[in-house]
Coordinates of C-alpha atoms in Angstrom, one line a residue:
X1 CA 75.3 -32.4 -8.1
X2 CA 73.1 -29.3 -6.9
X3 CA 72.2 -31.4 -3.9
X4 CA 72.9 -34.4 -1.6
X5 CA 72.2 -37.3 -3.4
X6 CA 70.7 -40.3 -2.4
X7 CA 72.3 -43.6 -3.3
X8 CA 70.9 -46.9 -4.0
X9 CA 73.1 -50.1 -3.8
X10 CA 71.6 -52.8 -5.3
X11 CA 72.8 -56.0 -4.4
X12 CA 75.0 -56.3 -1.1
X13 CA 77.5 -59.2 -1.6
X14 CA 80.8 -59.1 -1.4
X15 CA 81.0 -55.7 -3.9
X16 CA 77.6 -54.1 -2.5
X17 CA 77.8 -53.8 0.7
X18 CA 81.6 -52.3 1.2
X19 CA 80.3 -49.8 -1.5
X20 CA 77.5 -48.5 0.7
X21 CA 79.1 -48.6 3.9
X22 CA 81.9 -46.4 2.3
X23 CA 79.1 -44.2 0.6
X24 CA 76.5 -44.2 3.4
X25 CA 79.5 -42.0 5.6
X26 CA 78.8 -39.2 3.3
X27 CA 75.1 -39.8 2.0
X28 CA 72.0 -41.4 2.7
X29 CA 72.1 -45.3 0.9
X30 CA 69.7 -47.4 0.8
X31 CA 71.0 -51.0 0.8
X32 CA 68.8 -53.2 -1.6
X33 CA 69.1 -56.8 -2.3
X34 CA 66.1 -59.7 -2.9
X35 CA 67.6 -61.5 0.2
X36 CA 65.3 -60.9 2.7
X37 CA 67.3 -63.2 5.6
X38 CA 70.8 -61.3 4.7
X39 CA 68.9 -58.1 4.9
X40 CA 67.9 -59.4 8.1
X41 CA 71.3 -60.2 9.4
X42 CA 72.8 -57.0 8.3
X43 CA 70.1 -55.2 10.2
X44 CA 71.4 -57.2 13.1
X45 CA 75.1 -55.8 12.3
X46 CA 76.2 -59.2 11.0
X47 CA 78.2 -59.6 7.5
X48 CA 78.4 -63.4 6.4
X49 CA 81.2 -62.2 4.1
X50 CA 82.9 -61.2 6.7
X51 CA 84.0 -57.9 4.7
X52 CA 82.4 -55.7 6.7
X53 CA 82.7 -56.0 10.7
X54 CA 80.1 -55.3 13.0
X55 CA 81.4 -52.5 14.8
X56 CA 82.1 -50.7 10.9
X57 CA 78.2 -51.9 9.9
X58 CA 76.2 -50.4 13.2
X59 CA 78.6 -47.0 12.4
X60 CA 76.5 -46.2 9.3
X61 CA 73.4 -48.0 9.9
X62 CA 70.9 -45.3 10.2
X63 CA 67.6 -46.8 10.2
X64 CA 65.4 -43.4 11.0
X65 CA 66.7 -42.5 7.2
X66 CA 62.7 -42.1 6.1
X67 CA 60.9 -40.3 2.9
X68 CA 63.4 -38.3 1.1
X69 CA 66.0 -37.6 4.4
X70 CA 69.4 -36.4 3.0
X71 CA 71.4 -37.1 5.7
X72 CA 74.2 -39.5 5.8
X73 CA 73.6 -43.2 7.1
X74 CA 72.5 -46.4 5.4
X75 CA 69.5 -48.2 5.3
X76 CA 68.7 -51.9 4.6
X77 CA 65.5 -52.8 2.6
X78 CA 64.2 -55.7 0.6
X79 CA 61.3 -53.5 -0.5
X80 CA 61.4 -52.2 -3.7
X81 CA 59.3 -49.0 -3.2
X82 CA 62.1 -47.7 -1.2
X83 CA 64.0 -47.4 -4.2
X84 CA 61.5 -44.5 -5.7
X85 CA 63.4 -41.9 -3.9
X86 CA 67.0 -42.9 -5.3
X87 CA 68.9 -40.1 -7.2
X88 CA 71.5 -42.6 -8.5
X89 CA 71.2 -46.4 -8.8
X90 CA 74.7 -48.6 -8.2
X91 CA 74.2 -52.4 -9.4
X92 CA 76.3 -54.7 -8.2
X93 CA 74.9 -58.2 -8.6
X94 CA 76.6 -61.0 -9.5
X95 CA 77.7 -61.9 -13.2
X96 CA 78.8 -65.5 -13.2
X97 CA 79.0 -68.3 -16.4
X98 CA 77.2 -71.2 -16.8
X99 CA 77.9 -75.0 -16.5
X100 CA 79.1 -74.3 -20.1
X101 CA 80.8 -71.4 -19.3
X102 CA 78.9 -68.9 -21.0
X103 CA 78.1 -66.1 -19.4
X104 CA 74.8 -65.5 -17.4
X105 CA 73.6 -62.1 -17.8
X106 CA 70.4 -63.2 -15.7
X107 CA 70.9 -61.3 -12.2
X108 CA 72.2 -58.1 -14.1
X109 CA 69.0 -58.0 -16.6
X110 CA 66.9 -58.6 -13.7
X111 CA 68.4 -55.9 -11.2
X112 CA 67.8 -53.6 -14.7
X113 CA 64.2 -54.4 -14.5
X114 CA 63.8 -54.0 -11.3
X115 CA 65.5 -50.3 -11.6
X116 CA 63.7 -49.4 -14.2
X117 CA 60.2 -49.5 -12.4
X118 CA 61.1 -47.3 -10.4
X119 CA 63.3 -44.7 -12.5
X120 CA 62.6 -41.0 -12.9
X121 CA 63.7 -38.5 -15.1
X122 CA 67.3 -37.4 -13.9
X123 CA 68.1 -40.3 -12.8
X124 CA 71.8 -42.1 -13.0
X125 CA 72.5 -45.9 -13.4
X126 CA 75.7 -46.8 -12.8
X127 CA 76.7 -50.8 -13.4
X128 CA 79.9 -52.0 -11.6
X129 CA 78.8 -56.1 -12.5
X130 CA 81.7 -57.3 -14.6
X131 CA 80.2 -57.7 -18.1
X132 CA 81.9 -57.5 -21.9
X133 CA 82.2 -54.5 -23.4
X134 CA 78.5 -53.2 -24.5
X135 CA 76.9 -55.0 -22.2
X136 CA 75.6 -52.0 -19.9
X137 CA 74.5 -49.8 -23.4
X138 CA 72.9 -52.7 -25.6
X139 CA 71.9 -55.3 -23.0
X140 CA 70.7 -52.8 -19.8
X141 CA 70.0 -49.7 -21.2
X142 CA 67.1 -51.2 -23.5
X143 CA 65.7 -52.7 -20.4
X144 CA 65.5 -49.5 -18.5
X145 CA 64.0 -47.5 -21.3
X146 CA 61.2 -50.4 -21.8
X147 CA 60.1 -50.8 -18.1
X148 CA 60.6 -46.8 -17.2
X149 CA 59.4 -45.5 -20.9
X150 CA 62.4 -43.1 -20.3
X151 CA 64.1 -41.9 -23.1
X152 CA 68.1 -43.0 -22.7
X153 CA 70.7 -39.6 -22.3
X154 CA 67.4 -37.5 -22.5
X155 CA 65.2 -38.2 -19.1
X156 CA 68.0 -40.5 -17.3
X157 CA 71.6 -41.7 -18.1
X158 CA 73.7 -44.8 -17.8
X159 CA 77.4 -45.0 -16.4
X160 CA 79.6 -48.3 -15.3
X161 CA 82.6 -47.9 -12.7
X162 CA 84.0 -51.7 -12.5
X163 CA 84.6 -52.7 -8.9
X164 CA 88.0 -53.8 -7.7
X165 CA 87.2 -55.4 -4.6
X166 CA 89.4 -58.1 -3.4
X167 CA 87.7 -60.3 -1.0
X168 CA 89.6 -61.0 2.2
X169 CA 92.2 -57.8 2.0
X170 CA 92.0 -55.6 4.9
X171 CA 95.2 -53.9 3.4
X172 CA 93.2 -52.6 0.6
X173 CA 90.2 -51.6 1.0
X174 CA 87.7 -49.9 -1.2
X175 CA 88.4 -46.4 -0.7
X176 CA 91.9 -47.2 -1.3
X177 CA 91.8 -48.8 -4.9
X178 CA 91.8 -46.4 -7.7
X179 CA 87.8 -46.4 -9.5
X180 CA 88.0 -46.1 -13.2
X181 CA 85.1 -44.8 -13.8
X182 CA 82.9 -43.2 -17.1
X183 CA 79.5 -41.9 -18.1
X184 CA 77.3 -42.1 -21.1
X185 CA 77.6 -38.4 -22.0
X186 CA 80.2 -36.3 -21.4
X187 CA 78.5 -34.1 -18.2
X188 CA 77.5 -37.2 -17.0
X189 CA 81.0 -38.9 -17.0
X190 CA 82.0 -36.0 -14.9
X191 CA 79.3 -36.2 -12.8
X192 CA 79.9 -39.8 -11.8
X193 CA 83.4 -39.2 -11.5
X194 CA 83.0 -36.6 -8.6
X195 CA 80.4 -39.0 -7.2
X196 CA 83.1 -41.4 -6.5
X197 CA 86.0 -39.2 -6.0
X198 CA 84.0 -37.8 -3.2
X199 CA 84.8 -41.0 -1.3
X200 CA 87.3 -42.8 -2.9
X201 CA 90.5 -41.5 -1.3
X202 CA 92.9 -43.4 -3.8
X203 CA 91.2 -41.4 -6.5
X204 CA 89.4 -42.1 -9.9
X205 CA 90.4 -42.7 -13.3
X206 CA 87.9 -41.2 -15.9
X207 CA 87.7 -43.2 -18.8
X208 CA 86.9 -42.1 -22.0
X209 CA 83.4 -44.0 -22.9
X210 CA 81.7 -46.5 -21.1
X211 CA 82.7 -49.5 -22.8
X212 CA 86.5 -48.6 -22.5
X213 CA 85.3 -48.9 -18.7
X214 CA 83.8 -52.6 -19.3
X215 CA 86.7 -53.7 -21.8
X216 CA 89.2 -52.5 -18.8
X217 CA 87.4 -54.7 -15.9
X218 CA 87.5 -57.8 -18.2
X219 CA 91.2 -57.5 -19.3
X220 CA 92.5 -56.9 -15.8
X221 CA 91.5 -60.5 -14.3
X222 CA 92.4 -61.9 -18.2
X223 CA 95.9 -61.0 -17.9
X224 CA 96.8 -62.7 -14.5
X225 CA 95.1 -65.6 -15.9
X226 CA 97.0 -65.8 -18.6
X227 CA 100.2 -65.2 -16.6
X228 CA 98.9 -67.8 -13.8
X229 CA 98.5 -70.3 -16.8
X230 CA 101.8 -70.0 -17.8
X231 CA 103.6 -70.8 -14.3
X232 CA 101.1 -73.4 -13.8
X233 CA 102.4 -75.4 -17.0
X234 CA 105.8 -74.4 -15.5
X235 CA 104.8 -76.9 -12.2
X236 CA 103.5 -79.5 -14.6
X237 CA 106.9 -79.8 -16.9
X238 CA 109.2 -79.3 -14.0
X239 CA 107.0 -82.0 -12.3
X240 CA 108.0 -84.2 -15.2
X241 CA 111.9 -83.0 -14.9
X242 CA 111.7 -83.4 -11.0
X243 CA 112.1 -79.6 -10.5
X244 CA 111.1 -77.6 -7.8
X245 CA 108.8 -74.9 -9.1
X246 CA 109.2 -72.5 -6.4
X247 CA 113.2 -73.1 -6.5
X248 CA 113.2 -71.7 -9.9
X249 CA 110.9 -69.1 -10.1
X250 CA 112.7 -67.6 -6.9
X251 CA 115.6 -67.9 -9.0
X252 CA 114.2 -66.5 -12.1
X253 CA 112.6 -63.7 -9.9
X254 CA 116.2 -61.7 -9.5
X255 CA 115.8 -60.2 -12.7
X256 CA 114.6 -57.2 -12.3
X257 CA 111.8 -57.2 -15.0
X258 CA 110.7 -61.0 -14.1
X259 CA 106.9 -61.1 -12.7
X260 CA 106.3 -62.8 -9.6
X261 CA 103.6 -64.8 -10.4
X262 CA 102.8 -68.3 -8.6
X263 CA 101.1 -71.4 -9.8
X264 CA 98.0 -72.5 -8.0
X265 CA 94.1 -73.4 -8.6
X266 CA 92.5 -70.5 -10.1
X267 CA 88.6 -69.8 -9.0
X268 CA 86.8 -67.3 -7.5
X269 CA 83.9 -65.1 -9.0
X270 CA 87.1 -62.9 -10.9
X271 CA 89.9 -64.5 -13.1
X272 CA 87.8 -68.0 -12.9
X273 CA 85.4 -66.0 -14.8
X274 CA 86.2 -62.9 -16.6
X275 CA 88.0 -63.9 -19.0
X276 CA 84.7 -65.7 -20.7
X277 CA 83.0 -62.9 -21.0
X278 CA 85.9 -61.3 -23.0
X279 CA 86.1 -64.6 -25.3
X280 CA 82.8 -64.6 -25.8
X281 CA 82.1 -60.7 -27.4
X282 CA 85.0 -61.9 -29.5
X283 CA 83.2 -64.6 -30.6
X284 CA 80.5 -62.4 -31.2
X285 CA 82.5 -60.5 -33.2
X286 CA 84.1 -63.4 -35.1
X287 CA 86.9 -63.6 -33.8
X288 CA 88.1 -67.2 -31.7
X289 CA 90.5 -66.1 -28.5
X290 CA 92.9 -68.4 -28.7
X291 CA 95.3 -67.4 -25.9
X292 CA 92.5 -66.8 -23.4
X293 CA 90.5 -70.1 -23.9
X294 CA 93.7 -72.1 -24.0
X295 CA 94.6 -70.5 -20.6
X296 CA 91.4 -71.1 -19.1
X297 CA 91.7 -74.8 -20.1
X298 CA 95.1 -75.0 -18.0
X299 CA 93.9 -73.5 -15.2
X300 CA 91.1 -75.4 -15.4
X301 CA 93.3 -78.7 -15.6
X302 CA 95.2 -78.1 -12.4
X303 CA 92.4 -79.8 -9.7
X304 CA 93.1 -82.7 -11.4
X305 CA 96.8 -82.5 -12.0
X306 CA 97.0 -81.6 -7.9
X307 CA 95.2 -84.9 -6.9
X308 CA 97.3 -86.9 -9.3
X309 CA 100.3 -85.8 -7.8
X310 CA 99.1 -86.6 -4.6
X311 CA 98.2 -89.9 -5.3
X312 CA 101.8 -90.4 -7.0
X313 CA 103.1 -89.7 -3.8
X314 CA 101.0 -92.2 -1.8
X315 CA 102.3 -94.8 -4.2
X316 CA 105.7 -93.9 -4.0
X317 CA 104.8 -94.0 0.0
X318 CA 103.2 -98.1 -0.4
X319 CA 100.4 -96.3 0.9
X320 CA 97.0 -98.1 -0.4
X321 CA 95.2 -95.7 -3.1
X322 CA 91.3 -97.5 -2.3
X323 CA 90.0 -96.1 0.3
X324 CA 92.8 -93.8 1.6
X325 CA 91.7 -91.5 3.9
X326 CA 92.9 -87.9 2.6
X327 CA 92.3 -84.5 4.2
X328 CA 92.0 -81.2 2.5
X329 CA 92.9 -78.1 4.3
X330 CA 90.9 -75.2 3.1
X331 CA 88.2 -75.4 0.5
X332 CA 87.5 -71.4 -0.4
X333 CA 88.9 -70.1 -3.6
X334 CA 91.5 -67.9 -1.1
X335 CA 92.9 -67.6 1.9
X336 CA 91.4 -66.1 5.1
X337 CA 88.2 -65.2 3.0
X338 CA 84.8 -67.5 3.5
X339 CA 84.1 -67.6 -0.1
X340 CA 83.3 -70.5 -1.9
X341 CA 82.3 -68.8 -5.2
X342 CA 84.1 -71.5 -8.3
X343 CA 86.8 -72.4 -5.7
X344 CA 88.7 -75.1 -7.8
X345 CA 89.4 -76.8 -4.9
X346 CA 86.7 -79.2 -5.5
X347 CA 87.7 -80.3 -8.2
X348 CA 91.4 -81.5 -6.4
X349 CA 88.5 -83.4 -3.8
X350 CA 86.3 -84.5 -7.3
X351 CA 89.5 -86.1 -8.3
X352 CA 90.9 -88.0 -5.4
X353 CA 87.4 -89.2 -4.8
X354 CA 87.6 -90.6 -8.6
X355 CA 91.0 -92.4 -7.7
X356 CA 88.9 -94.0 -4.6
X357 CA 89.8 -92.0 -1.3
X358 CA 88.1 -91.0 0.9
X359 CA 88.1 -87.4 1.6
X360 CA 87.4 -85.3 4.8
X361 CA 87.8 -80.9 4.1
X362 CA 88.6 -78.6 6.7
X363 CA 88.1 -75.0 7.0
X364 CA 87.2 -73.1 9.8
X365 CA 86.8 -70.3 7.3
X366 CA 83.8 -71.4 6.1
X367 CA 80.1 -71.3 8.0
X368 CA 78.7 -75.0 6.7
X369 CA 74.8 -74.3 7.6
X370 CA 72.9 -74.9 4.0
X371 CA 76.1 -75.9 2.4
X372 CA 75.1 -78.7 -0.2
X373 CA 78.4 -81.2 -0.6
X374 CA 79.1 -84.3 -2.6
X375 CA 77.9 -86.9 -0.1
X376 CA 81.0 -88.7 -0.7
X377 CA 82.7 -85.8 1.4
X378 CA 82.8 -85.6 5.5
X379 CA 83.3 -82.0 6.9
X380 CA 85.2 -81.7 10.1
X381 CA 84.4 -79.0 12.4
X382 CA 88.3 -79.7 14.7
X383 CA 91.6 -82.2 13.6
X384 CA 91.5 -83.6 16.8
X385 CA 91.8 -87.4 16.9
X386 CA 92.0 -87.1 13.3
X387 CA 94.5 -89.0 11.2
X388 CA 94.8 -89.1 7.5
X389 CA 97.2 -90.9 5.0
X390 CA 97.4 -87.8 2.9
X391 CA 96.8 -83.9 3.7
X392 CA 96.7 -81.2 0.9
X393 CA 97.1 -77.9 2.1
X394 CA 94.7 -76.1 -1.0
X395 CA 94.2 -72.7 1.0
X396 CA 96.9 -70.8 2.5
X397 CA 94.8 -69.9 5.7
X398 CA 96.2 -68.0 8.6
X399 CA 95.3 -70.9 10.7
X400 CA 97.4 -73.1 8.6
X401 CA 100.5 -72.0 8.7
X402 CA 102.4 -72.8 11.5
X403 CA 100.3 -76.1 11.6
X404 CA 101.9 -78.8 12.4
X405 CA 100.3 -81.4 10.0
X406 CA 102.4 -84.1 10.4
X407 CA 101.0 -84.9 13.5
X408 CA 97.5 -85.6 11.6
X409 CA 99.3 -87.8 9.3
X410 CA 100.3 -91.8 9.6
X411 CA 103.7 -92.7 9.9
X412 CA 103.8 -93.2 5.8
X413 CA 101.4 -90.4 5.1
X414 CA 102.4 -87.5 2.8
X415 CA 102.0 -83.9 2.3
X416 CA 101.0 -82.2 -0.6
X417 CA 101.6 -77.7 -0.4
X418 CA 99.8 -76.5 -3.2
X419 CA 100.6 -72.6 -2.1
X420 CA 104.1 -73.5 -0.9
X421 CA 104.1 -71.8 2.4
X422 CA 103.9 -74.5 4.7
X423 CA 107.2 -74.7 7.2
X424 CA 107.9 -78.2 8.0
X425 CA 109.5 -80.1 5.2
X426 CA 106.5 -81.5 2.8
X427 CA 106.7 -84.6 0.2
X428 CA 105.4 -82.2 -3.3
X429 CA 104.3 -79.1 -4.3
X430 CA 103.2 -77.1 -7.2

């Protein structure tokens, strides 16, 4: 890098935007993403994430950045022509599945197009989108050549540094994970590394090619997933036994080499998803995952498995299953974190609305202007006057607590902990 570089951020979600704030204190970013009201609201100094605050956002906002400025700040645009001037390209759009889960390469082949109109020769792309290995060389890379006319590793080049952001954690923030990055040549591998590095102050970790990069992002979230599963079929045979979970993993945990991992609904745009688009190059390849599928199924399972535990414990109550008002505390896929993305905790409210209760959700988390919901389902905005004959605590909130949630309850209502951190004495938990 002979000179400042300008960076281009493409897509400002939950991944994007940390990524140019943290890069904008060094170099002039331009903030990209099709949304023309959140470019809006970010221009305003407002995050719906919540990631970034608003005090952190107007500190690198630079909106004088003009033509081909160097100097540090960031810039918000929905227009592509302000991409033309980028040195490096960072994509960062979503990669979800489908309804079938299969994976839905659609954003990231689009944000490619979209790149490659306006790629010049020297140019870098770097993917951080979590794909399966090969995804950035045989499914991108093709599209950039085509809409540039740019010959690959000759007039630009190609790199993918997965992103490790964990929605929600103040305790961990960007610059403070370790980037594995990797480049499509070897100069170019380097290159990208000391981009990062520059900013990352937990360092990098060069990988050795590109797809070793992609293969590392999809195996990370695969392996909690897997360990997730296996507790959570833990809570469903001790459930049978009349075990408490908790009691004996706490117990199990004094070993020194026993992993502390808890059972619990499993969404979010991460280990809800990655793990398909690892099963699915194996399929490619001909061969059937058998442990990944099979822990994705259980996981999957567990909405349902929650709500009939509830319900077991209204009966065991006398409480009346038609029509039983139940309240859900928390409906994103995490705690103290707005987002929504495949939060399996609609499928604990899909359930209990199958067995004929009726279900209010509560999360003051969430902002629920434009929210679509089953109509089935009433939102509260407070608890007060509010009484339910069941609660389920789904989301472990900071709000929840030291809530006292008995008070919301009638006098033969029950309580249902999924996370297990609740301090009065409940009726079940996973």
């Amino acid at each position: 890098m002979n000179k400042q570089p300008i960076i281009a951020v493409i897509g400002l979600g939950y991944v994007g935007l940390p990524l140019a704030c943290l890069f904008a204190k060094k170099y002039h970013v331009i903030g990209y993403d099709i949304d023309t009201n959140r470019i809006a609201a970010l221009n305003n100094g407002e995050d719906r994430t919540l990631e970034v605050s608003k005090e952190n956002l107007e500190a690198v906002l630079n909106t004088s950045l003009v033509g081909t400025t160097a100097s540090n700040g960031l810039r918000f645009s929905d227009c592509e022509a302000d991409l033309e001037i980028a040195d490096y390209y960072i994509i960062t759009v979503p990669t979800p599945v489908d309804k079938n889960n299969t994976p839905d390469l659609t954003p990231l082949k689009k944000a490619s197009e979209l790149v490659g109109l306006v790629l010049r020769k020297g140019n870098v792309v770097i993917y951080e989108s979590t794909v399966y290995p090969g995804v950035t060389e045989e499914e991108c890379v093709p599209i950039l050549e085509k809409k540039s006319g740019l010959q690959f590793n000759t007039d630009f080049f190609a790199g993918y540094s997965p992103e490790r952001v964990n929605p929600g954690d103040k305790e961990r923030p960007i610059e403070k994970i370790i980037k594995v990055t990797s480049g499509s040549t070897t100069a170019i591998a380097q290159e990208i590394d000391a981009l990062y590095a520059s900013v990352i102050t937990a360092g990098t970790h060069k990988a050795s090619s590109i797809k070793v990069a992609e293969a590392a992002k999809v195996i990370e979230n695969a392996q909690r997933d897997i360990n997730i599963a296996f507790v959570n079929e833990l809570a469903k045979i001790f459930a049978l036994m009349g075990i408490d979970t908790k009691e004996v993993l706490q117990a199990a945990g004094t070993k020194w080499n026993f992993m502390p991992f808890q059972p619990g609904l499993v969404g979010g745009h991460c280990i809800g998803v990655d793990p398909f688009y690892l099963a699915q190059k194996a399929q490619q390849m001909g061969y059937y995952s058998e442990l990944i599928l099979s822990a994705r199924r259980l996981n999957d399972s567990m909405g349902a498995f929650v709500a009939s535990q509830v319900v077991k414990l209204m009966i065991q109550n006398d409480v009346k299953i038609k029509k039983a008002k139940v309240l859900v505390l928390g409906v994103t896929f995490k705690e103290n974190c707005p987002d929504m993305r495949n939060s399996k905790v609609w499928d604990v409210v899909d359930a209990l609305i199958d067995y004929g209760c009726c279900v209010s959700v509560y999360d003051p988390w969430v902002n629920w202007r434009n929210r679509v919901l089953p109509k089935e389902v009433s939102v509260l905005e407070s608890l007060e006057n509010t009484t339910f004959d069941a609660a389920v605590l789904a989301v472990a909130h900071q709000q929840f607590l030291s809530m006292d949630v008995r008070k919301h309850l009638n006098p033969s209502g029950v309580i249902y902990d999924v996370k297990g951190v609740l301090q009065e004495p409940v009726d079940g938990r996973l």
